[in-house]
Tab-separated table of C-alpha atoms in Angstrom:
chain	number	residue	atom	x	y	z
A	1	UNK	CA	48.415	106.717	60.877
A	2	UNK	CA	47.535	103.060	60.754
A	3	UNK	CA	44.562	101.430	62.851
A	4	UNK	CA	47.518	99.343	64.174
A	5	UNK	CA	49.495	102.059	65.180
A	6	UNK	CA	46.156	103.995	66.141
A	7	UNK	CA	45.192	101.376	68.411
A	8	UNK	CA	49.161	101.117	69.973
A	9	UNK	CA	49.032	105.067	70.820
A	10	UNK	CA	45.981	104.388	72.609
A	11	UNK	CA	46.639	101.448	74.717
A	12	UNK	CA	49.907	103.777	75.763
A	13	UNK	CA	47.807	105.909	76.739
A	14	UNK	CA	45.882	104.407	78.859
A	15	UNK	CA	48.805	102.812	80.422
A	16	UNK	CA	50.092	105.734	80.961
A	17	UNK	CA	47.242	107.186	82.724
A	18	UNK	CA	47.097	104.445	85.059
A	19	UNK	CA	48.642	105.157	88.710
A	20	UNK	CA	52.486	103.425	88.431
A	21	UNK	CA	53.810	101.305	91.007
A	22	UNK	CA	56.110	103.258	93.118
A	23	UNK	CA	59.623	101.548	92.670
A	24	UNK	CA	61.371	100.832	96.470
A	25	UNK	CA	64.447	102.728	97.281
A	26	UNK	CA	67.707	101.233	97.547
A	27	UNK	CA	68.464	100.407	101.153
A	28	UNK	CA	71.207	100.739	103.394
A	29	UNK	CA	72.749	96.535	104.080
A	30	UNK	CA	71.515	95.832	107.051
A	31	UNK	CA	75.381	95.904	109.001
A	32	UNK	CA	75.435	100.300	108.155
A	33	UNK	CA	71.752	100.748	109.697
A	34	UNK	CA	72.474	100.405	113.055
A	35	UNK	CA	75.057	102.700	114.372
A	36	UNK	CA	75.701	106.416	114.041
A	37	UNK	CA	73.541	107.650	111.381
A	38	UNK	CA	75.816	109.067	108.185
A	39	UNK	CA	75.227	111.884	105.986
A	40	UNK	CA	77.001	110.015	102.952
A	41	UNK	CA	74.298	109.374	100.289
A	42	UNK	CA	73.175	105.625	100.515
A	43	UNK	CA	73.977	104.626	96.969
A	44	UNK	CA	77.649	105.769	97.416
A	45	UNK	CA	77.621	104.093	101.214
A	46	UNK	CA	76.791	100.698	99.144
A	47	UNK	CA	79.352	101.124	96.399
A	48	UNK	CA	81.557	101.775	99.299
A	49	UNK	CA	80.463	98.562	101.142
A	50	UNK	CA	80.768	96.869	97.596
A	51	UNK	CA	84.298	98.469	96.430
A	52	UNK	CA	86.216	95.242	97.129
A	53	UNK	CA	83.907	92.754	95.572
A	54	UNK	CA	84.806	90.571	92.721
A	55	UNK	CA	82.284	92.303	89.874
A	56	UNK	CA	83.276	95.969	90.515
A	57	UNK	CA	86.916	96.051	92.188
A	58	UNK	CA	88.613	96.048	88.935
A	59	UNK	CA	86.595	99.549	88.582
A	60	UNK	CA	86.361	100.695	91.999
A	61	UNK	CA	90.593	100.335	92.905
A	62	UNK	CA	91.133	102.483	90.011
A	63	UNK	CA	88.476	104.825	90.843
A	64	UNK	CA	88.949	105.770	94.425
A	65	UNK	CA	88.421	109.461	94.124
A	66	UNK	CA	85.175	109.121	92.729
A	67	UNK	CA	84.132	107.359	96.046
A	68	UNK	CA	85.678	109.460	98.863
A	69	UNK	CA	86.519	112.646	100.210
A	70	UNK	CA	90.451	112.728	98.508
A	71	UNK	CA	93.399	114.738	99.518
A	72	UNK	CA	96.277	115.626	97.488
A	73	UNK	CA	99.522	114.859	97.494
A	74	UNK	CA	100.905	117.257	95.005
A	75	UNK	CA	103.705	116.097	92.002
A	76	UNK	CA	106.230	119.355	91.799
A	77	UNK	CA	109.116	119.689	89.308
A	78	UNK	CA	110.514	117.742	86.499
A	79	UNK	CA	109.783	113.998	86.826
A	80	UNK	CA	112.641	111.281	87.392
A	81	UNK	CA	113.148	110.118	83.695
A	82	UNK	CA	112.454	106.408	83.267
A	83	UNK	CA	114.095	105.415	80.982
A	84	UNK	CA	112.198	102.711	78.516
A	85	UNK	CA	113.642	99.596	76.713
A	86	UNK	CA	110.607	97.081	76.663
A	87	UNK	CA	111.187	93.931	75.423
A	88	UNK	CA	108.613	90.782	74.967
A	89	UNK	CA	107.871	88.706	77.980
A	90	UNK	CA	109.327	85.671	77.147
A	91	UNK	CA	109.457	84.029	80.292
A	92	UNK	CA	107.658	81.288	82.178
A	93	UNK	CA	106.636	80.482	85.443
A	94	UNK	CA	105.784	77.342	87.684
A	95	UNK	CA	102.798	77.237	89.855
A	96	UNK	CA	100.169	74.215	91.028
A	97	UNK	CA	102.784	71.388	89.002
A	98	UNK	CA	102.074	73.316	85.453
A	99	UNK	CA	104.753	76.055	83.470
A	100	UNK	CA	102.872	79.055	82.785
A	101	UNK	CA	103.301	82.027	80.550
A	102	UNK	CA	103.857	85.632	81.616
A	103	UNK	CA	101.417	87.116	79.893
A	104	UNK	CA	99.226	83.937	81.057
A	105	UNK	CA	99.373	85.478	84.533
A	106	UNK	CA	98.501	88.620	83.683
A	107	UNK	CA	94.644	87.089	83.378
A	108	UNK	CA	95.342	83.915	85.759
A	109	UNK	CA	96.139	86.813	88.307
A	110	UNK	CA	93.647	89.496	87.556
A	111	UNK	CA	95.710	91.949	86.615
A	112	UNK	CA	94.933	95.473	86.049
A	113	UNK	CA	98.659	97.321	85.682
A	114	UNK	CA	101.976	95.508	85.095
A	115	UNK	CA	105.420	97.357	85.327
A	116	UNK	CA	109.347	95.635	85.541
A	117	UNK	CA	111.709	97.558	85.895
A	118	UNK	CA	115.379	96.336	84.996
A	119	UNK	CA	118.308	98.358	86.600
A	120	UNK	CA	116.315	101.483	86.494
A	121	UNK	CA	114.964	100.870	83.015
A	122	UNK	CA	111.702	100.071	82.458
A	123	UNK	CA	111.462	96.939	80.104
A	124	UNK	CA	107.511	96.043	80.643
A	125	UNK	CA	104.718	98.172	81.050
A	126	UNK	CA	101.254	97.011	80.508
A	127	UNK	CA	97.507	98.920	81.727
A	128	UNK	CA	94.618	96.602	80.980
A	129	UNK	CA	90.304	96.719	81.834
A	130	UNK	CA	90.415	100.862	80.037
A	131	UNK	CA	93.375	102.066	82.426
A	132	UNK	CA	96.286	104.275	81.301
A	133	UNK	CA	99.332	105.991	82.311
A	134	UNK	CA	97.221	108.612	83.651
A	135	UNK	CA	95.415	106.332	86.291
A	136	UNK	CA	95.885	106.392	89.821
A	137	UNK	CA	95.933	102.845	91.469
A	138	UNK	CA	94.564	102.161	95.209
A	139	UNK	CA	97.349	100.922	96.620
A	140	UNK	CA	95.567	99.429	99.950
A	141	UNK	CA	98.117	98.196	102.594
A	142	UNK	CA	101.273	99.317	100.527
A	143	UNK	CA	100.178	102.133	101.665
A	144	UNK	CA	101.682	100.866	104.738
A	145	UNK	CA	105.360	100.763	103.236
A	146	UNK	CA	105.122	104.478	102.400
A	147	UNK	CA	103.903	105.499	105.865
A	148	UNK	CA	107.034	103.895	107.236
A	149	UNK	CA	109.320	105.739	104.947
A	150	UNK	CA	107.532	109.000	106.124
A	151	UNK	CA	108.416	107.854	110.212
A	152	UNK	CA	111.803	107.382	108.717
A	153	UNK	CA	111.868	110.771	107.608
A	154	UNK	CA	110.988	112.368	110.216
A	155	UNK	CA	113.218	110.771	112.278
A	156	UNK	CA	116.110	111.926	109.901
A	157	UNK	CA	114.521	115.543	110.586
A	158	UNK	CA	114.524	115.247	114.440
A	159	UNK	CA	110.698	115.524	114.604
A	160	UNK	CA	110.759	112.269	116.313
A	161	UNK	CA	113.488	111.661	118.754
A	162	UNK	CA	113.810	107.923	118.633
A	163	UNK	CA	112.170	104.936	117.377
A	164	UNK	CA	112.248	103.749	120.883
A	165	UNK	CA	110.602	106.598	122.190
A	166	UNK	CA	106.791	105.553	123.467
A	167	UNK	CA	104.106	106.650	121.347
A	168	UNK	CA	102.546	108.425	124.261
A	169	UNK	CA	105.380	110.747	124.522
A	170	UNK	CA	103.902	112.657	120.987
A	171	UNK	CA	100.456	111.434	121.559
A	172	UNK	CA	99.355	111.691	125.300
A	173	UNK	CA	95.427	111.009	123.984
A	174	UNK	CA	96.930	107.484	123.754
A	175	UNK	CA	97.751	106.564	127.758
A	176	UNK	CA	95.636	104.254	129.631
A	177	UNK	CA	95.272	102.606	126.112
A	178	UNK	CA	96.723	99.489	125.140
A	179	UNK	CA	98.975	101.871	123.219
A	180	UNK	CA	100.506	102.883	126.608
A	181	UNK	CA	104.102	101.850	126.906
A	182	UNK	CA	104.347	100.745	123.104
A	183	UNK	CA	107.283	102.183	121.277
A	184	UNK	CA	107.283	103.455	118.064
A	185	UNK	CA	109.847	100.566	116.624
A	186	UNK	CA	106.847	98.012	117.885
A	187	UNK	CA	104.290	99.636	115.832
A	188	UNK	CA	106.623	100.226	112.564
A	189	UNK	CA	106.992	95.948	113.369
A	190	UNK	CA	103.340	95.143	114.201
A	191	UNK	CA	104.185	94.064	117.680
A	192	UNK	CA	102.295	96.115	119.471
A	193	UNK	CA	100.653	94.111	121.315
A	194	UNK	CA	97.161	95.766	121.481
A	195	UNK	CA	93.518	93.820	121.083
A	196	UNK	CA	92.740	94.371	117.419
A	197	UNK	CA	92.081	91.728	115.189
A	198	UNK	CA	92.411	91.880	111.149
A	199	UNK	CA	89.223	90.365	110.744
A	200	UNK	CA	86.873	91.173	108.603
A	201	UNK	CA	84.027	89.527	108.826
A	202	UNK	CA	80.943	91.488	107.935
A	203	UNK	CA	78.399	89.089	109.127
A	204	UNK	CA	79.811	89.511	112.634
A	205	UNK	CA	81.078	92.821	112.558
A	206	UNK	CA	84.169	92.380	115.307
A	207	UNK	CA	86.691	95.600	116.073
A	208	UNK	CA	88.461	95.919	112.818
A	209	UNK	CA	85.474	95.108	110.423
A	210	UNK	CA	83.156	97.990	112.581
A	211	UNK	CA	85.744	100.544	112.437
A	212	UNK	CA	86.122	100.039	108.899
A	213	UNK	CA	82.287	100.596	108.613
A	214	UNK	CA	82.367	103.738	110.739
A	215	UNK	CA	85.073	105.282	109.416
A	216	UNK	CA	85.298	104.573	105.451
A	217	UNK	CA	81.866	103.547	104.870
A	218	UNK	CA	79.975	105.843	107.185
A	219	UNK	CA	82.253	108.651	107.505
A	220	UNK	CA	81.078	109.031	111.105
A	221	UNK	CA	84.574	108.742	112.918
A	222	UNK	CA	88.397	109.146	112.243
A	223	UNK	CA	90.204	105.425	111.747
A	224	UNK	CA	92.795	106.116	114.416
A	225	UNK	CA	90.505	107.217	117.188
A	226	UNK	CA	89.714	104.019	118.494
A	227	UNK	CA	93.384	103.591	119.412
A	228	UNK	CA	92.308	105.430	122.659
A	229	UNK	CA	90.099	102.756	123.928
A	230	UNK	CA	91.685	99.930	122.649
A	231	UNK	CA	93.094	97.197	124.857
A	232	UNK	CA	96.158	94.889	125.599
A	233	UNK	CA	96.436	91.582	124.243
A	234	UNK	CA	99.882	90.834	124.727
A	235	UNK	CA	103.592	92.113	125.616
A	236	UNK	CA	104.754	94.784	123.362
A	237	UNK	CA	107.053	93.687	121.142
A	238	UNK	CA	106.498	89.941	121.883
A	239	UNK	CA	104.247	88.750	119.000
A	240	UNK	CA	103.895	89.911	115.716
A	241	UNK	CA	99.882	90.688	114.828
A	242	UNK	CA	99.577	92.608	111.568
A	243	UNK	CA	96.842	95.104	112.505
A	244	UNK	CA	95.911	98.574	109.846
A	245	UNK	CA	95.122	100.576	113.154
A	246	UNK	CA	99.138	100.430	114.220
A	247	UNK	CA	99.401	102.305	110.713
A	248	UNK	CA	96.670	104.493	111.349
A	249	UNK	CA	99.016	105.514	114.712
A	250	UNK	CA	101.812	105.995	112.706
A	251	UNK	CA	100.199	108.296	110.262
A	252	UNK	CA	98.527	110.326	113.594
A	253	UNK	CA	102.249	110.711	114.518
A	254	UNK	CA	103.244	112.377	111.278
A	255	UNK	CA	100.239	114.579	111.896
A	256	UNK	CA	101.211	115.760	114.958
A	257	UNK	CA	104.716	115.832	114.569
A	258	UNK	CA	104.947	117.476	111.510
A	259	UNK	CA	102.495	120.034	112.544
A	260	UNK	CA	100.304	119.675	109.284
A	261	UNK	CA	98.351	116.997	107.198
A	262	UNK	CA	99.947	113.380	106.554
A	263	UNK	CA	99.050	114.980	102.985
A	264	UNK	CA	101.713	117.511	103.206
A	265	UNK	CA	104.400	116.072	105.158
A	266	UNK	CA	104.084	112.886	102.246
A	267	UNK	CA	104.331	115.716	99.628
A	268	UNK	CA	107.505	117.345	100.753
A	269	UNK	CA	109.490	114.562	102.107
A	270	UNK	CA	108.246	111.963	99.749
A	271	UNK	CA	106.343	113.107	96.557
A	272	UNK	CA	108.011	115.622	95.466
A	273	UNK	CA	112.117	114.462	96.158
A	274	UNK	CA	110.776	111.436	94.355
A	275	UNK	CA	110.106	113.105	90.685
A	276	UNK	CA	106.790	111.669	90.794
A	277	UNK	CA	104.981	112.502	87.380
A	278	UNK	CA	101.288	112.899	88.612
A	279	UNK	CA	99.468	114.190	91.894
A	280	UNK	CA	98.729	110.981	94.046
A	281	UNK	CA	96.006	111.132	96.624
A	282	UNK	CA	94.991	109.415	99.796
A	283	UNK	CA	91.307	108.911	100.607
A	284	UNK	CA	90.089	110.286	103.698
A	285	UNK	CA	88.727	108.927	107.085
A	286	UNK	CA	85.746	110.674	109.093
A	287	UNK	CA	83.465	113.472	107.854
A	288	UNK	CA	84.987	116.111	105.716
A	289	UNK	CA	86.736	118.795	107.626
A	290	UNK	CA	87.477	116.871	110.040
A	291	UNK	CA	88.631	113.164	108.822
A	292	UNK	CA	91.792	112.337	108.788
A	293	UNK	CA	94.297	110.520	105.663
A	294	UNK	CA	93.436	107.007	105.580
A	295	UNK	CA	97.637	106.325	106.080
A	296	UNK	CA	97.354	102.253	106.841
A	297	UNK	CA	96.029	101.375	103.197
A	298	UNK	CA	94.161	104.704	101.398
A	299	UNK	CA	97.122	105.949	99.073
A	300	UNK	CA	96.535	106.262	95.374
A	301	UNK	CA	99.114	106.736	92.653
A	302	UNK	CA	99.789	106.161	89.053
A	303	UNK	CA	101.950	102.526	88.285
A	304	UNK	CA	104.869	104.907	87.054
A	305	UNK	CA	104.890	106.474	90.530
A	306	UNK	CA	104.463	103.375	92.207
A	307	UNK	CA	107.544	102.239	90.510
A	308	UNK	CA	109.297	105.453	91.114
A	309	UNK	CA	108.908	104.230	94.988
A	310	UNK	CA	110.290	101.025	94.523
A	311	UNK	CA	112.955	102.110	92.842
A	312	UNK	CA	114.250	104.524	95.402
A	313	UNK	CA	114.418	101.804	97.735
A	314	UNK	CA	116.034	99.814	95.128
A	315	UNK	CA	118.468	102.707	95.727
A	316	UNK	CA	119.205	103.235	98.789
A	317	UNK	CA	117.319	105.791	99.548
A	318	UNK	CA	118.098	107.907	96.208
A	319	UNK	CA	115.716	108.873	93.149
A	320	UNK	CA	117.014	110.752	90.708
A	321	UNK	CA	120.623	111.878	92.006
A	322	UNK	CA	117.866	112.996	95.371
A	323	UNK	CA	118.413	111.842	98.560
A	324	UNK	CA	114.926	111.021	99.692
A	325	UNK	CA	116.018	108.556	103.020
A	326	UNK	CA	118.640	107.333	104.543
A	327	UNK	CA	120.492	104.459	103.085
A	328	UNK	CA	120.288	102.995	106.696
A	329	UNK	CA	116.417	103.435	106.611
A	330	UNK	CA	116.475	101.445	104.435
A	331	UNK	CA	118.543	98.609	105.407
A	332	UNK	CA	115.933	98.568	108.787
A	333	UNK	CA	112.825	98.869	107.368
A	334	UNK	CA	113.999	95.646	104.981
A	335	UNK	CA	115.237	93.697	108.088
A	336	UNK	CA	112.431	90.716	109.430
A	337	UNK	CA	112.013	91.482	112.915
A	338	UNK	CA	110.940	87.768	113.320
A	339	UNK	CA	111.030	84.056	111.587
A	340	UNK	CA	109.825	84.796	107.394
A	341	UNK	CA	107.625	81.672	107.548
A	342	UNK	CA	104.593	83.363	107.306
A	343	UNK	CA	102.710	82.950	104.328
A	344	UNK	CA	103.874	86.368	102.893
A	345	UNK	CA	107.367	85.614	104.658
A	346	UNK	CA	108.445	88.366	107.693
A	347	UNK	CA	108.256	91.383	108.081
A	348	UNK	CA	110.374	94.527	108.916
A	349	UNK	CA	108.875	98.349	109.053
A	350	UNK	CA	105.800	97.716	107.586
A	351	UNK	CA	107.442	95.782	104.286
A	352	UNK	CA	107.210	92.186	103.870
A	353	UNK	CA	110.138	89.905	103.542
A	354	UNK	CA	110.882	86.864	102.061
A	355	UNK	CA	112.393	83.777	102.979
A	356	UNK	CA	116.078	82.724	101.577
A	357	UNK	CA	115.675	85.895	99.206
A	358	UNK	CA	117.014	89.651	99.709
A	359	UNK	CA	113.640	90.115	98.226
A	360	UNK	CA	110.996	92.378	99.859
A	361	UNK	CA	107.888	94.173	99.210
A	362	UNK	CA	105.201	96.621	99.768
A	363	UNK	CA	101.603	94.233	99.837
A	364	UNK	CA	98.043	95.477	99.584
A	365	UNK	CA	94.948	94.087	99.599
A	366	UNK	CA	93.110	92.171	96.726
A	367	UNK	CA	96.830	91.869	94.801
A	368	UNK	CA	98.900	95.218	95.509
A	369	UNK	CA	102.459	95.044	95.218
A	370	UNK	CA	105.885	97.013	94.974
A	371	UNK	CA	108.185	94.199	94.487
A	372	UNK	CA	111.845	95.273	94.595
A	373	UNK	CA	114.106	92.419	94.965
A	374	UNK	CA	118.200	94.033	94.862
A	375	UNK	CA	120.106	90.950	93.621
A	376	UNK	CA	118.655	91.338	90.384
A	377	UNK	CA	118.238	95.300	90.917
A	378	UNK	CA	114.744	94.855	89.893
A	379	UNK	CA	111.238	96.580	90.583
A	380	UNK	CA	107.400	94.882	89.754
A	381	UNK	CA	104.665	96.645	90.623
A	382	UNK	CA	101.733	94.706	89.944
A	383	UNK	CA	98.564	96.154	90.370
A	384	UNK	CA	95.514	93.890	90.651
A	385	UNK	CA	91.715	92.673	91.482
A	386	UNK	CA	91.914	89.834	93.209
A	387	UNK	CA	88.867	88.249	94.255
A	388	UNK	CA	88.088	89.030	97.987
A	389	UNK	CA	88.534	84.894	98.433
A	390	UNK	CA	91.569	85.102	96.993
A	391	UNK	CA	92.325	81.499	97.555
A	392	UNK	CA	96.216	80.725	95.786
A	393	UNK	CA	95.834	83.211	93.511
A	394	UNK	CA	98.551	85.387	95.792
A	395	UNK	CA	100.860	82.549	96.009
A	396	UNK	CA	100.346	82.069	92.054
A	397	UNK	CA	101.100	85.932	91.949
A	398	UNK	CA	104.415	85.593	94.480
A	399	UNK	CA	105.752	82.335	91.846
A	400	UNK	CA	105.280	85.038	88.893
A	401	UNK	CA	107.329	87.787	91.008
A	402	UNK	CA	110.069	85.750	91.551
A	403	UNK	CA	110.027	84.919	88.246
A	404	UNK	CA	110.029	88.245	87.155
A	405	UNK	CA	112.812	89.090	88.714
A	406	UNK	CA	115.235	86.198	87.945
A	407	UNK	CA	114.083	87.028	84.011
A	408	UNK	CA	116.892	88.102	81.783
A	409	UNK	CA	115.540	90.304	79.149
A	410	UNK	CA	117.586	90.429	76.166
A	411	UNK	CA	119.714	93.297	75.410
């Protein structure tokens, strides 16, 4: 051994000897310490808090499972064939006075998962940032679009009586709430007229942004609960206010009419009549045991299942010789219930519509979509990270849809 290295040993040593700083836990942001206390591990509480920021979502959407209590939605039987013709994208796009490139817009519009499907074929199919065939997507508010299809099938199976029925006929924890007198065709349309704004605004926690807090970050109460203290802002039926917690009703109807778990009914009306190829999963509300399906924007599924969805609307209702709704179901939940000059377009049972177009589709947050457009009898899912900003990067994304769809891959 060298004097050098001699000398080296030593001084490590003696550093090591010396009393080490102690290194400060991480700590809760300041919005989860007040409020019920949480038995969810802080580091997973902040990834949680984190999940839709612009340096992890591109991770965290396609990771879901490994951040919440999960529960299954089981694949059964032999999966609708796909079949699989892909050709180049060799089509173009206008947006902000320039022509793009398709596969420009896969970057320009943070894109994790691209599928386009062509009268049932599948003629693009692209994974991106280390995802796969095998990975299971957050879906966020299309989410939304499935939850309606499950109302429609249990109204097929005479669980629910009538879309016009009042929600407080199947859930009497609901009266004296703004919920009271509602009907279950107002909630499917976001008119029900109850105080709850879509804001989420951290810094100020209001309604929405608390119970998002206590329910998915903190784990300390079920989503849907505060529908029985929730107020009336306006008429039911009158104005259109796109709200997660009218969801989060719906899915508590499926629970209780069904008799089981939002989990099970989705499996047996929906999953499994489908031919999905993989087990999707929705994350879970509350503490464990107790928590309920997170049915206004928790589902999780692979891109091929995804497109499996929008193609059985694309149907009418049928996947894989299967009837899985009714063709009329589908015809409603398409229909705008009010003007499409929003700046998604209108809106029907809990799909989005779009102006002068047959178009419609299934939206979630940060870049989600189940674009199924029937003049062209095509499907996109696109499955993205948008930044939580998103600025025009949607309307960017809605010019590359349409172009999507209009494309005429060669033979």
């Amino acid at each position: 051994m060298t004097l050098a290295i001699r000398l080296t040993a030593a001084a490590l040593s003696g550093l090591l000897a010396l009393p080490m700083p102690v290194q400060a836990q991480q700590q809760l942001p300041a919005q989860l310490q007040s409020g019920p206390a949480s038995d969810v591990p802080v580091a997973t509480q902040v990834m949680r808090w984190r999940m839709n920021d612009a340096d992890v979502n591109s991770f965290a959407f396609r990771n879901m499972d490994q951040l919440f209590t999960t529960r299954t939605v089981a694949h059964s039987g032999s999966p609708w064939a796909l079949p699989k013709v892909e050709r180049p994208m060799d089509f173009t796009y206008a947006f902000g006075g320039k022509t793009w490139t398709a596969e420009q817009a896969l970057e320009r519009t943070y894109t994790n998962a691209l599928l386009i499907m062509k009268d049932g074929r599948i003629v693009t199919e692209i994974y991106r940032n280390g995802s796969n065939e095998r990975t299971r997507f957050m879906g966020w508010s299309m989410t939304k679009s499935l939850t309606s299809t499950l109302v429609g099938a249990a109204l097929a199976d005479g669980l629910i009586g009538s879309l016009d029925d009042q929600i407080v006929r199947y859930l009497p924890e609901l009266k004296g709430s703004g919920y009271d007198g509602v009907t279950i065709r107002q909630i499917l349309q976001m008119r029900s007229g109850v105080d709850y704004e879509e804001r989420y605004d951290f810094a100020n926690p209001g309604i929405a942004a608390s119970n998002h807090i206590n329910a998915l970050v903190k784990n300390v109460a079920r989503f849907a609960d505060v529908a029985r203290t929730i107020k009336r802002k306006s008429k039911p039926g009158e104005v259109f206010a796109y709200k997660t917690i009218d969801t989060a009703v719906l899915g508590w109807l499926i629970e209780r009419v069904s008799g089981g778990s939002v989990a099970a009914f989705t499996a047996r009306k929906l999953w499994e009549p489908l031919g999905t190829e993989a087990d999707g999963f929705y994350i879970m509300d509350g503490q464990p045991g107790t928590g309920r399906e997170f049915s206004g924007a928790g589902f999780n599924a692979t891109l091929r299942d995804w497109a499996r969805f929008g193609q059985m609307m694309l149907n009418g209702g049928m996947a894989n010789g299967k009837r899985v709704v009714s063709e009329e179901w589908v015809k409603v939940a398409q229909a705008p219930a009010g003007p499409e000059d929003g700046p998604e377009g209108g809106y029907g049972y809990q799909w989005w519509t779009m102006a002068n177009s047959p178009a419609y589709s299934a939206i979630g947050l940060q870049g989600q979509y189940v674009y199924v457009d029937p003049a062209s009898r095509t499907v996109v899912v696109k499955l993205s990270y948008f930044p939580p900003m998103e600025g025009s990067v949607g309307q960017e994304t809605m010019a590359f849809l349409a172009a999507a769809s209009a494309w005429k891959p060669a033979p």
